[in-house]
Amino acid sequence: MSKQPETRIAKRFKKLQDEGRPGFVTFTTAGDPDLETSVRILNGLADAGADLIEIGVPFSDPMADGPAIQASSLRAIKGGMSLRKTLGIVADYRKKDDETPIVLMGYYNPIYIYGVDVFLADAKKAGVDGLIVVDLPPEEEAELCLPALDAGINFIYLTAPTTTDARLPRVLEHASGFVYFVSITGITGTRSAVTADVAGHVGRIRAKTDLPVAVGFGIRTPEQAAEIASVADAAVVGSALVDQITANLDDNGKPGPGTVDAVLGLVKSLAEGVRGARKTEKAS
Amino acid sequence: MTKLNTFRSGVDETGHFGIYGGRFVAETLMPLILDVEKAWEEARHDDDFWAEFDYLMKHYVGRPSPLYFAERLTEQFGGAKVYFKRDELNHTGAHKINNTIGQILLARRMGKKRIIAETGAGQHGVATATVCALFGMPCVVYMGETDVERQKPNVFRMRLLGAEIVPVTAGTGTLKDAMNEALRDWVANVEETFYIIGTAAGPHPYPAMVRDFQCIIGNETREQMQEMEGRLPDTLVAAIGGGSNAIGLFHPFLDDDSVNIIGVEAAGHGIESGEHCASLNGGRPGVLHGNRTYLLQDEDGQIKDGYSISAGLDYPGIGPEHAWLRDIGRVEYVSATDVEALEAFKLCTAKEGIIPALEPCHALAYVSKIAPDLPKDHLIVMNMCGRGDKDIFAVAERFGFDM
Ligand SMILES: Cc1ncc(COP(=O)(O)O)c(C=O)c1O
């Protein structure tokens, strides 16, 4: 394993471990449905129970995402959101909360166009702790993963049900922060995993790393979140939150007055679900 | 031009042509991509694989396609001798079938049970649906909603051939979105599905593999030109969408210094108008659809839609090998507008009795610019990579003809 940048992520997982409970991770897209609303949602996430915050960086061609997150990405781009502005949102957020870890999730091209070195410097300065870049597998680690580790930012690898035991060590070689297990072979927001299968895969991963394992893709309800969290270190919910935003848009695509409360209300009940989950002991 | 011992060494072991190419895909797909690479490595060294490919090329596709001396156009231009490599005479009417035959042979070899594809003009979709009928495999074709509307005859052809057409409304409903959707399908159905990509782009090994299948165009041209003129051609010209017909013609000649090689991108309403799909002439390097290459994009790295009268060229990217060949200067990349392509369409139809697809019309438009000033013993080969049946509706509309 390569060197592990010390970020808010490790501290947060340590705290969760001390409390003996799994964590709850939210995903929303920067600038969705508009800048102001997305910032209000972001500002309320930690109080509503998010232990770690993933912020989606909108991209025109989100290949691994289903219709909900695709649409949220396009709404954000239409409203003028960009990677630069996303970093601005993080920097503003850090003035109020310097503890909740923030992970940017997205695709490589906006970062490549921004310029990798400048981006990493700006992201570190803004208070970003980790990166999840869907289209950068370990085969392309020289692009961003290794420079990110040098810059003191965690690079979080995705593992999938298709990642065989033989391949896992390759994926985990430079993994840091936590490992994100994609619980289904599919795109976001389409179907849900069977908990027993997830437990098996999480066990495979834990056998090969000490990093925490978060599970996402397909978790929609507090019950599912509790179930999945009971077999992992954290549960991630994205599409269900984005769907709350979508459901509160009027015919002109403008968010209704209840949008922020609706999203944060769901975050609250999901977080309660996760907090109620009994965490299983680490198997290793 | 960068001087190399060879321009044909292909792709390095990490899947790159210089800085271009690569494997920028989600982890869920990565193991599958590695499987395809391994299977392709084995197949391409297997004589039996190529024997079956050659058999189908000859008896099913109708190859070799003729190398035709376009005498009346040559006369009209009054300069270089213009030859057409007539891949429009292939079964299904374009070069696309060379690639789909190759890939479905690989899919079968890998034990895959289901085929998916993306299509823009519908030519690759038809070529894929055709080989799926031939090999008895279910076929799902993703096609942008806009393209479904403007390419109705091909949509019907695919349906007749038994393919399921999925109109893509995501994004802007064009070829790039169809490719996104095909990749999403693949992520969700990894085990049994093979994705037949329609051009020399996508994650490694696709760009090199598609090129190797399409190289039959250039290899035949070499032999035929030797027979007809006793020497190599002087200039090669081909239209560029993703770049598969072009790389197929070009690649076997890359190491022949005397051969001047030109790719023609679609300039739509003109590069300066911003409405075009000339990735090399009007884009810059970025990462999309599994590879690094030149892309049409804005300053934030969001991908822009291409525009061309020709749906088959309407892709905001280009195969990574072309990006590399451009940077090292071995191939020259130019462009032709809608209007120039339509002029070439009329001219070719009137003078040669060949109704060309709008894609090669872009190549012909450029030939019409350079041929007059070249000496009479200068040999140009233009890839006539598709026939125009699919385009007559679009052309009729442009010419104000009510069908
Ligand atoms: C006749 C024809 N030519 C060219 C193209 C462009 O593709 P490529 O550049 O891969 O040859 C297409 C694509 O549909 C086509 O149908």
XYZ file of C-alpha atoms and ligand atoms in Angstrom:
703
model
C 0.000 0.000 0.000
C 1.276 3.458 -0.847
C 1.375 6.378 1.545
C -1.965 7.519 2.866
C -2.606 11.250 2.976
C -3.991 12.168 6.392
C -7.300 13.853 5.710
C -10.573 14.416 7.472
C -11.713 11.068 6.048
C -9.454 8.946 8.270
C -10.389 11.030 11.316
C -14.080 10.634 10.603
C -13.893 6.868 10.178
C -11.863 6.662 13.394
C -14.598 8.578 15.184
C -17.280 6.299 13.739
C -15.330 3.306 14.899
C -15.064 4.758 18.401
C -18.808 5.288 18.397
C -19.245 1.740 17.160
C -21.527 2.642 14.295
C -21.409 2.696 10.516
C -21.320 5.991 8.635
C -23.798 7.622 6.316
C -22.576 9.242 3.093
C -24.650 11.538 0.897
C -24.231 12.356 -2.777
C -25.714 15.448 -4.381
C -24.616 17.331 -7.475
C -23.015 20.757 -7.177
C -25.370 23.341 -8.639
C -28.422 21.069 -8.768
C -31.108 22.283 -9.227
C -29.443 25.703 -8.989
C -26.466 27.134 -7.157
C -28.390 28.616 -4.256
C -30.543 25.571 -3.537
C -27.626 23.169 -3.810
C -25.628 25.230 -1.318
C -28.556 25.331 1.102
C -28.825 21.555 0.849
C -25.084 21.171 1.361
C -25.138 23.422 4.422
C -27.787 21.252 6.069
C -26.371 17.799 5.320
C -24.092 17.384 8.337
C -26.776 18.459 10.806
C -29.243 16.113 9.141
C -26.865 13.243 9.798
C -24.400 12.979 6.917
C -21.050 11.735 8.205
C -19.284 12.279 4.921
C -20.323 14.406 1.965
C -19.839 13.497 -1.675
C -20.312 16.361 -4.087
C -20.931 15.447 -7.709
C -19.028 17.537 -10.241
C -21.380 17.828 -13.207
C -20.246 16.352 -16.520
C -22.036 16.351 -19.862
C -21.487 12.625 -20.411
C -21.781 10.737 -17.120
C -21.321 7.203 -18.428
C -21.816 5.343 -15.159
C -24.909 7.236 -14.066
C -28.576 6.523 -14.515
C -31.280 8.951 -15.628
C -31.659 10.731 -12.250
C -28.021 11.776 -11.874
C -27.654 12.418 -15.614
C -30.519 14.884 -15.411
C -29.118 16.485 -12.280
C -25.764 16.936 -14.009
C -27.391 18.586 -17.012
C -29.475 20.892 -14.785
C -26.317 21.983 -13.018
C -24.388 22.588 -16.249
C -27.301 24.542 -17.661
C -27.205 26.719 -14.578
C -23.517 27.433 -15.196
C -21.949 25.059 -12.687
C -18.354 24.063 -13.358
C -15.453 22.404 -11.582
C -14.042 25.816 -10.657
C -17.330 26.888 -9.097
C -17.612 23.539 -7.317
C -14.291 24.239 -5.617
C -15.658 27.645 -4.643
C -18.650 25.961 -3.015
C -16.330 23.706 -1.010
C -14.140 26.630 0.074
C -17.224 28.508 1.308
C -18.486 25.458 3.122
C -15.177 25.020 4.920
C -15.647 28.408 6.621
C -18.475 26.853 8.628
C -17.509 23.200 8.910
C -13.908 22.104 9.020
C -14.576 18.530 10.092
C -16.986 16.781 7.762
C -14.972 15.122 5.007
C -15.756 16.236 1.469
C -15.179 14.006 -1.517
C -15.602 15.202 -5.091
C -17.100 12.607 -7.402
C -17.150 12.854 -11.149
C -15.399 12.142 -14.407
C -11.889 12.885 -15.546
C -12.306 15.300 -18.449
C -13.227 18.450 -16.483
C -10.192 17.848 -14.238
C -7.919 17.144 -17.212
C -9.037 20.369 -18.879
C -8.634 22.345 -15.631
C -5.071 20.988 -15.453
C -4.229 18.215 -12.999
C -1.588 20.024 -10.923
C -3.481 23.299 -10.643
C -6.645 21.403 -9.837
C -5.025 19.411 -7.033
C -3.525 22.539 -5.511
C -6.847 24.390 -5.725
C -8.819 21.406 -4.395
C -6.488 20.973 -1.426
C -6.724 24.666 -0.663
C -10.523 24.600 -0.915
C -10.684 21.785 1.632
C -11.370 18.753 -0.529
C -10.349 15.494 1.159
C -10.865 12.899 -1.504
C -11.616 12.242 -5.149
C -13.714 9.576 -6.813
C -13.166 9.659 -10.552
C -15.318 7.061 -12.202
C -13.358 6.685 -15.439
C -9.890 6.389 -13.901
C -9.276 2.711 -13.103
C -5.887 1.694 -11.636
C -4.611 1.184 -15.180
C -4.662 4.993 -15.525
C -3.328 5.742 -12.014
C -0.501 7.927 -13.310
C -3.047 10.470 -14.582
C -4.470 11.645 -11.276
C -4.312 9.063 -8.487
C -0.564 9.239 -7.873
C -0.377 13.044 -8.196
C -3.364 13.338 -5.823
C -1.624 11.255 -3.168
C 1.424 13.503 -3.520
C -0.808 16.532 -3.105
C -2.277 15.124 0.098
C -5.682 14.172 -1.292
C -7.165 10.692 -0.971
C -7.940 8.886 -4.198
C -10.862 6.597 -3.573
C -11.130 3.551 -5.794
C -14.319 1.914 -6.857
C -14.565 -1.843 -6.712
C -17.376 -3.739 -8.359
C -18.887 -7.206 -8.255
C -16.863 -7.829 -11.425
C -13.583 -7.047 -9.638
C -12.191 -10.526 -9.100
C -10.065 -11.598 -6.152
C -7.138 -11.755 -8.535
C -7.658 -8.139 -9.550
C -8.460 -6.681 -6.112
C -4.824 -6.182 -5.035
C -4.241 -4.102 -8.176
C -7.208 -1.873 -7.322
C -6.213 -1.589 -3.677
C -2.540 -0.895 -4.370
C -2.916 2.892 -4.232
C -6.392 3.069 -2.717
C -6.700 5.540 0.120
C -9.364 7.156 2.295
C -11.841 4.352 1.920
C -12.861 1.775 -0.649
C -16.130 2.342 -2.463
C -17.906 -0.896 -3.297
C -20.357 -0.475 -6.168
C -22.992 -2.942 -5.044
C -24.536 -3.706 -8.434
C -23.226 -4.342 -11.914
C -25.003 -1.377 -13.381
C -25.436 2.357 -13.338
C -26.612 4.545 -10.479
C -30.253 4.609 -9.485
C -31.457 1.580 -11.366
C -31.658 -1.410 -9.056
C -30.779 -2.536 -5.575
C -28.377 -5.151 -4.347
C -29.115 -8.182 -2.201
C -27.571 -7.613 1.235
C -26.145 -11.123 1.483
C -24.259 -10.617 -1.790
C -22.948 -7.277 -0.593
C -21.751 -8.841 2.663
C -19.800 -11.423 0.685
C -18.107 -8.813 -1.468
C -17.325 -6.554 1.483
C -15.752 -9.557 3.177
C -13.569 -10.175 0.104
C -12.400 -6.557 0.193
C -11.809 -6.482 3.957
C -9.665 -9.566 3.652
C -7.262 -7.511 1.545
C -7.279 -4.033 3.095
C -7.600 -2.193 6.394
C -9.347 0.725 4.729
C -13.020 1.279 5.557
C -15.469 0.001 2.958
C -18.414 2.153 1.885
C -21.202 0.663 -0.191
C -23.285 2.555 -2.716
C -25.477 2.348 -5.851
C -29.077 1.293 -5.343
C -29.686 2.243 -1.685
C -32.963 4.172 -1.498
C -34.749 3.668 1.809
C -33.773 3.920 5.504
C -34.365 0.165 5.774
C -32.011 -0.642 2.913
C -29.472 1.821 4.258
C -29.614 0.147 7.667
C -29.252 -3.322 6.177
C -26.304 -2.422 3.969
C -24.652 -0.371 6.720
C -24.805 -3.386 9.002
C -22.408 -5.243 6.707
C -20.126 -2.315 5.778
C -18.404 0.720 7.268
C -20.662 3.200 5.522
C -23.664 3.416 3.199
C -23.869 5.912 0.326
C -27.127 7.343 -0.992
C -27.269 9.491 -4.134
C -30.030 8.926 -6.664
C -32.765 8.848 -3.998
C -31.706 12.336 -2.824
C -31.503 13.609 -6.374
C -34.984 12.177 -6.994
C -36.260 14.316 -4.101
C -34.919 17.375 -5.873
C -36.507 16.311 -9.153
C -39.850 15.670 -7.470
C -39.879 19.241 -6.146
C -39.257 20.971 -9.471
C -42.111 22.887 -11.055
C -42.964 22.805 -14.763
C -40.237 25.353 -15.483
C -37.605 23.323 -13.671
C -37.574 25.743 -10.721
C -37.362 24.214 -7.249
C -40.460 24.577 -5.091
C -40.226 26.158 -1.605
C -40.103 22.754 0.105
C -37.146 21.370 -1.862
C -34.399 21.796 0.710
C -36.569 20.460 3.554
C -37.638 17.482 1.468
C -34.051 16.494 0.696
C -32.782 17.079 4.221
C -35.803 15.257 5.640
C -34.876 12.202 3.619
C -31.237 12.552 4.689
C -32.402 12.591 8.286
C -34.455 9.428 8.037
C -31.702 7.644 6.082
C -29.150 8.697 8.679
C -31.383 7.423 11.455
C -31.664 4.137 9.614
C -27.900 3.861 9.375
C -27.348 4.896 12.998
C -29.779 2.229 14.092
C -27.821 -0.429 12.248
C -25.766 -2.760 14.365
C -22.330 -2.755 12.982
C -20.830 -6.170 12.401
C -17.308 -6.745 13.552
C -14.579 -6.432 11.008
C -13.945 -9.910 9.763
C -10.202 -9.841 9.331
C 7.044 15.545 -39.352
C 8.401 13.363 -36.560
C 10.625 10.709 -38.095
C 10.003 7.214 -36.772
C 11.256 3.819 -37.877
C 7.675 2.806 -38.312
C 4.295 4.447 -37.959
C 2.613 1.052 -37.899
C 3.840 -0.399 -34.619
C 0.287 0.126 -33.500
C -0.468 0.613 -29.895
C 1.779 0.126 -26.855
C 1.070 -2.481 -24.198
C -0.841 0.012 -22.054
C -3.141 0.824 -24.941
C -1.704 4.187 -25.961
C -0.797 5.830 -29.249
C 1.618 8.415 -27.894
C -0.434 10.179 -25.209
C -3.731 9.176 -26.860
C -5.933 6.144 -26.329
C -5.866 4.356 -22.994
C -8.587 2.670 -20.956
C -10.654 5.327 -19.216
C -13.576 3.177 -18.102
C -15.415 2.438 -14.869
C -14.094 -0.385 -12.715
C -17.196 -2.478 -13.410
C -16.159 -2.635 -17.064
C -12.422 -2.837 -16.628
C -12.210 -6.609 -16.086
C -14.319 -7.062 -19.221
C -12.126 -4.736 -21.229
C -9.132 -6.785 -20.148
C -10.972 -9.949 -21.247
C -11.642 -8.466 -24.671
C -7.995 -7.479 -24.948
C -6.827 -10.965 -24.056
C -9.271 -12.639 -26.440
C -8.268 -10.264 -29.213
C -4.566 -10.916 -28.624
C -5.214 -14.629 -29.048
C -7.537 -14.279 -32.009
C -5.298 -12.013 -33.999
C -2.514 -14.562 -33.869
C -4.835 -17.390 -34.866
C -4.861 -18.316 -38.566
C -8.235 -20.025 -38.210
C -9.763 -16.769 -36.985
C -8.503 -14.893 -40.014
C -9.460 -17.730 -42.366
C -13.074 -17.400 -41.281
C -12.874 -13.614 -41.509
C -11.467 -13.826 -45.037
C -14.088 -16.363 -46.080
C -16.929 -14.103 -44.955
C -15.267 -11.047 -46.490
C -15.173 -12.796 -49.841
C -18.441 -14.704 -49.952
C -20.706 -12.658 -47.708
C -19.451 -9.089 -48.001
C -18.351 -9.416 -51.625
C -14.716 -8.416 -51.272
C -12.368 -7.429 -52.658
C -14.174 -4.218 -53.471
C -13.040 -2.814 -56.821
C -10.471 -0.077 -57.211
C -12.159 2.030 -59.860
C -10.581 4.619 -62.116
C -13.049 7.536 -62.079
C -12.254 8.635 -65.600
C -14.953 11.227 -66.112
C -14.259 12.978 -62.833
C -10.551 12.870 -63.624
C -11.356 14.568 -66.919
C -13.539 17.104 -65.170
C -10.797 17.998 -62.669
C -8.172 18.052 -65.404
C -5.265 16.988 -63.171
C -4.496 13.956 -61.020
C -5.881 10.523 -61.819
C -8.681 9.839 -59.360
C -9.440 6.320 -58.182
C -12.278 5.248 -55.914
C -11.881 2.367 -53.508
C -15.409 1.106 -53.789
C -16.369 -0.028 -50.323
C -19.860 1.282 -51.015
C -20.386 -1.932 -52.982
C -20.006 -4.054 -49.862
C -23.010 -5.896 -48.512
C -25.019 -3.337 -46.466
C -23.490 -0.468 -48.428
C -20.517 0.729 -46.420
C -17.199 -0.261 -44.883
C -18.861 -0.817 -41.514
C -19.480 -4.513 -42.183
C -15.716 -5.264 -42.293
C -15.586 -4.375 -38.631
C -18.845 -5.966 -37.473
C -17.905 -9.314 -39.025
C -14.583 -9.213 -37.230
C -16.054 -8.263 -33.872
C -18.891 -10.760 -33.935
C -16.394 -13.520 -34.678
C -14.545 -12.414 -31.560
C -17.781 -12.198 -29.542
C -18.673 -15.749 -30.503
C -15.176 -16.923 -29.681
C -15.558 -15.375 -26.210
C -18.856 -17.193 -25.699
C -20.901 -13.986 -25.565
C -24.647 -14.326 -26.062
C -25.876 -10.811 -26.726
C -24.662 -7.929 -28.897
C -25.061 -4.209 -28.355
C -24.016 -1.320 -30.580
C -24.352 2.437 -30.974
C -25.180 4.051 -34.261
C -25.430 7.535 -35.713
C -26.283 7.331 -39.398
C -27.548 3.829 -38.843
C -24.893 2.251 -41.090
C -23.035 0.650 -38.223
C -26.363 -0.336 -36.682
C -27.428 -2.020 -39.911
C -24.051 -3.736 -40.257
C -24.317 -4.983 -36.667
C -27.948 -6.097 -37.005
C -26.918 -7.927 -40.179
C -24.155 -9.970 -38.589
C -26.373 -10.669 -35.583
C -28.980 -12.128 -37.930
C -26.238 -14.138 -39.615
C -24.871 -15.469 -36.333
C -28.250 -15.826 -34.599
C -27.517 -13.435 -31.737
C -29.913 -10.935 -30.165
C -28.980 -7.364 -30.993
C -29.756 -4.088 -29.247
C -28.866 -0.868 -31.047
C -28.705 2.480 -29.259
C -29.489 5.436 -31.471
C -29.995 9.081 -30.576
C -33.604 10.178 -30.833
C -32.637 12.895 -33.310
C -30.926 10.326 -35.523
C -33.844 7.881 -35.322
C -35.904 10.699 -36.806
C -33.500 11.602 -39.617
C -32.449 8.065 -40.584
C -35.815 6.300 -40.812
C -34.939 3.868 -43.621
C -32.027 2.460 -41.630
C -34.175 2.192 -38.514
C -36.623 0.063 -40.456
C -33.800 -2.037 -41.925
C -32.441 -2.783 -38.456
C -35.901 -3.754 -37.232
C -36.373 -6.068 -40.223
C -33.073 -7.689 -39.352
C -34.423 -8.426 -35.903
C -32.602 -5.771 -33.887
C -34.189 -3.894 -31.044
C -33.704 -0.146 -31.490
C -33.491 1.930 -28.340
C -33.982 5.643 -29.047
C -31.737 7.618 -26.719
C -33.181 10.790 -25.230
C -30.435 11.264 -22.645
C -28.134 14.220 -23.120
C -28.771 15.685 -26.547
C -30.003 12.525 -28.221
C -27.204 12.097 -30.757
C -24.343 9.680 -31.419
C -22.289 10.522 -28.321
C -25.321 9.918 -26.140
C -26.021 6.655 -27.947
C -22.478 5.596 -27.104
C -22.952 6.609 -23.444
C -26.116 4.558 -23.335
C -24.451 1.527 -24.935
C -21.685 1.768 -22.318
C -24.339 1.938 -19.584
C -26.007 -1.164 -20.986
C -22.642 -2.917 -21.032
C -21.978 -1.988 -17.399
C -25.322 -3.495 -16.454
C -24.970 -6.666 -18.547
C -21.270 -7.361 -18.434
C -21.166 -11.120 -18.363
C -23.102 -12.123 -21.459
C -22.827 -8.998 -23.604
C -20.317 -7.951 -26.250
C -20.229 -4.312 -27.314
C -19.480 -3.916 -31.023
C -18.106 -0.373 -31.267
C -18.605 1.140 -34.718
C -15.432 3.109 -35.209
C -11.744 3.066 -34.361
C -12.325 4.710 -30.974
C -13.214 3.711 -27.407
C -11.065 2.013 -24.768
C -8.104 -0.138 -25.786
C -8.163 -2.615 -27.565
C -11.011 -1.259 -29.708
C -9.126 1.404 -31.695
C -6.406 -1.044 -32.747
C -8.806 -3.935 -33.255
C -11.242 -1.988 -35.434
C -8.294 -0.684 -37.439
C -6.993 -4.192 -37.987
C -10.361 -5.292 -39.386
C -10.650 -2.217 -41.607
C -7.082 -2.574 -42.905
C -8.497 -4.918 -45.517
C -9.354 -1.693 -47.387
C -5.781 -0.462 -47.574
C -4.260 -3.887 -48.129
C -6.496 -4.520 -51.139
C -5.829 -1.025 -52.463
C -2.077 -1.665 -52.373
C -2.405 -4.821 -54.407
C -4.933 -3.419 -56.834
C -2.923 -0.281 -57.485
C 0.135 -2.421 -58.104
C -1.857 -4.365 -60.693
C -3.374 -1.328 -62.378
C -0.536 1.174 -62.270
C 2.431 -0.901 -61.227
C 3.197 1.340 -58.275
C 1.966 2.896 -55.056
C -0.624 5.670 -55.068
C 0.651 9.215 -54.419
C -2.221 10.533 -52.315
C -4.871 8.872 -50.160
C -8.000 10.740 -49.111
C -10.739 9.562 -46.742
C -13.552 11.088 -44.720
C -13.286 11.060 -40.940
C -16.090 10.505 -38.485
C -14.553 8.375 -35.770
C -11.904 7.465 -38.292
C -12.394 3.771 -39.084
C -12.655 3.837 -42.864
C -9.779 6.309 -42.986
C -7.420 4.344 -40.750
C -8.320 1.193 -42.707
C -7.148 2.807 -45.936
C -4.213 4.708 -44.427
C -2.560 2.261 -42.089
C -0.986 -0.099 -44.637
C 0.664 2.939 -46.301
C 1.906 4.817 -43.227
C 5.492 3.664 -43.714
C 5.595 4.566 -47.402
C 7.156 8.021 -47.299
C 6.110 8.806 -50.857
C 2.416 8.453 -50.023
C 0.725 11.659 -49.024
C -2.174 10.944 -46.639
C -5.134 13.231 -45.990
C -8.127 12.851 -43.681
C -11.161 15.062 -44.239
C -13.295 16.103 -41.299
C -16.803 17.517 -41.538
C -16.806 21.294 -41.208
C -20.618 21.541 -41.162
C -21.498 25.216 -41.500
C -17.779 26.076 -41.335
C -15.213 25.645 -38.550
C -15.509 29.327 -37.616
C -19.298 28.975 -37.184
C -18.746 26.583 -34.278
C -21.234 24.197 -35.922
C -19.090 21.360 -37.168
C -17.658 18.051 -36.057
C -14.015 18.573 -36.906
C -12.422 17.385 -33.657
C -8.845 17.704 -34.918
C -9.317 21.062 -36.600
C -11.662 22.590 -34.056
C -11.235 20.644 -30.809
C -8.568 19.830 -28.261
C -7.370 16.770 -26.330
C -9.621 15.403 -23.610
C -11.006 12.143 -22.254
C -14.311 10.608 -23.320
C -15.687 7.158 -24.110
C -12.700 5.337 -22.744
C -9.928 7.168 -24.576
C -7.917 10.340 -24.677
C -8.248 12.059 -28.025
C -9.211 15.347 -29.631
C -12.729 16.347 -28.591
C -15.166 19.143 -29.193
C -15.598 20.677 -25.764
C -16.000 23.937 -23.927
C -13.503 25.586 -21.591
C -14.923 23.640 -18.601
C -14.383 20.279 -20.285
C -18.047 19.696 -21.090
C -18.471 17.859 -24.381
C -20.175 19.754 -27.179
C -22.371 18.255 -29.837
C -21.000 17.878 -33.292
C -22.925 19.082 -36.294
C -22.786 17.879 -39.890
C -25.278 17.231 -42.661
C -23.820 13.743 -42.573
C -25.062 11.855 -39.528
C -22.152 9.409 -39.837
C -19.541 12.103 -39.219
C -21.460 13.767 -36.433
C -19.266 12.633 -33.516
C -17.460 15.062 -31.179
C -14.366 12.840 -30.975
C -12.014 10.908 -33.237
C -10.061 7.683 -32.935
C -6.870 8.106 -30.858
C -4.547 6.854 -33.602
C -5.591 9.790 -35.774
C -4.924 12.175 -32.896
C -1.416 10.743 -32.690
C -0.853 10.764 -36.476
C -1.881 14.393 -36.532
C 0.448 15.415 -33.722
C 3.462 13.685 -35.263
C 2.515 15.097 -38.660
C 2.320 11.849 -40.661
C -1.242 12.513 -41.795
C -2.711 15.849 -42.767
C -6.216 16.606 -41.544
C -8.391 19.085 -43.414
C -12.123 19.709 -43.540
C -15.024 20.176 -45.943
C -18.339 21.931 -45.302
C -21.920 20.711 -45.843
C -22.182 22.833 -48.966
C -18.945 21.484 -50.433
C -20.024 17.913 -49.677
C -23.374 18.459 -51.406
C -21.595 19.838 -54.478
C -19.442 16.718 -54.557
C -22.573 14.592 -54.175
C -24.123 16.160 -57.262
C -20.935 15.969 -59.247
C -20.243 12.309 -58.491
C -23.797 11.298 -59.261
C -23.876 13.199 -62.569
C -20.395 12.289 -63.814
C -19.859 8.766 -62.557
C -23.357 7.404 -62.030
C -22.466 6.642 -58.436
C -24.696 8.023 -55.687
C -22.271 8.388 -52.781
C -23.033 8.569 -49.091
C -22.629 12.065 -47.670
C -19.604 10.947 -45.629
C -17.257 10.192 -48.566
C -18.635 13.308 -50.297
C -16.507 15.244 -47.817
C -13.451 13.371 -49.068
C -14.463 13.944 -52.679
C -14.981 17.636 -52.004
C -11.361 17.858 -50.943
C -10.207 15.787 -53.924
C -12.011 18.268 -56.184
C -9.912 21.031 -54.629
C -6.490 19.431 -54.999
C -6.831 17.268 -58.131
C -6.873 20.096 -60.700
C -3.475 21.385 -59.616
C -1.735 18.025 -59.520
C 0.119 16.480 -62.483
C -1.717 13.998 -64.689
C 0.387 11.071 -63.515
C -0.399 11.756 -59.842
C -2.495 8.922 -58.436
C -5.178 9.745 -55.877
C -7.183 7.055 -54.109
C -10.340 8.206 -52.397
C -12.250 5.874 -50.135
C -15.816 5.636 -51.412
C -16.795 4.185 -48.074
C -20.577 4.239 -48.411
C -23.440 4.484 -50.853
C -26.003 7.251 -50.753
C -29.293 5.343 -50.489
C -29.586 6.246 -46.815
C -29.062 9.928 -47.558
C -31.497 10.599 -50.377
C -34.116 11.977 -47.988
C -31.715 14.428 -46.370
C -30.380 15.478 -49.763
C -33.886 15.856 -51.233
C -34.745 18.198 -48.398
C -31.638 20.299 -49.043
C -32.369 20.483 -52.748
C -36.002 21.383 -52.052
C -37.317 18.196 -53.653
C -40.582 16.913 -52.203
C -40.420 13.140 -51.766
C -20.583 5.646 -45.111
C -19.909 6.094 -43.866
N -18.697 6.651 -43.943
C -18.041 7.088 -42.854
C -18.597 7.019 -41.603
C -17.825 7.572 -40.452
O -17.206 6.631 -39.658
P -15.660 6.335 -39.743
O -14.934 7.634 -39.673
O -15.421 5.483 -38.570
O -15.360 5.642 -41.014
C -19.863 6.431 -41.455
C -20.488 6.309 -40.131
O -21.618 5.985 -39.955
C -20.534 5.969 -42.616
O -21.760 5.428 -42.530
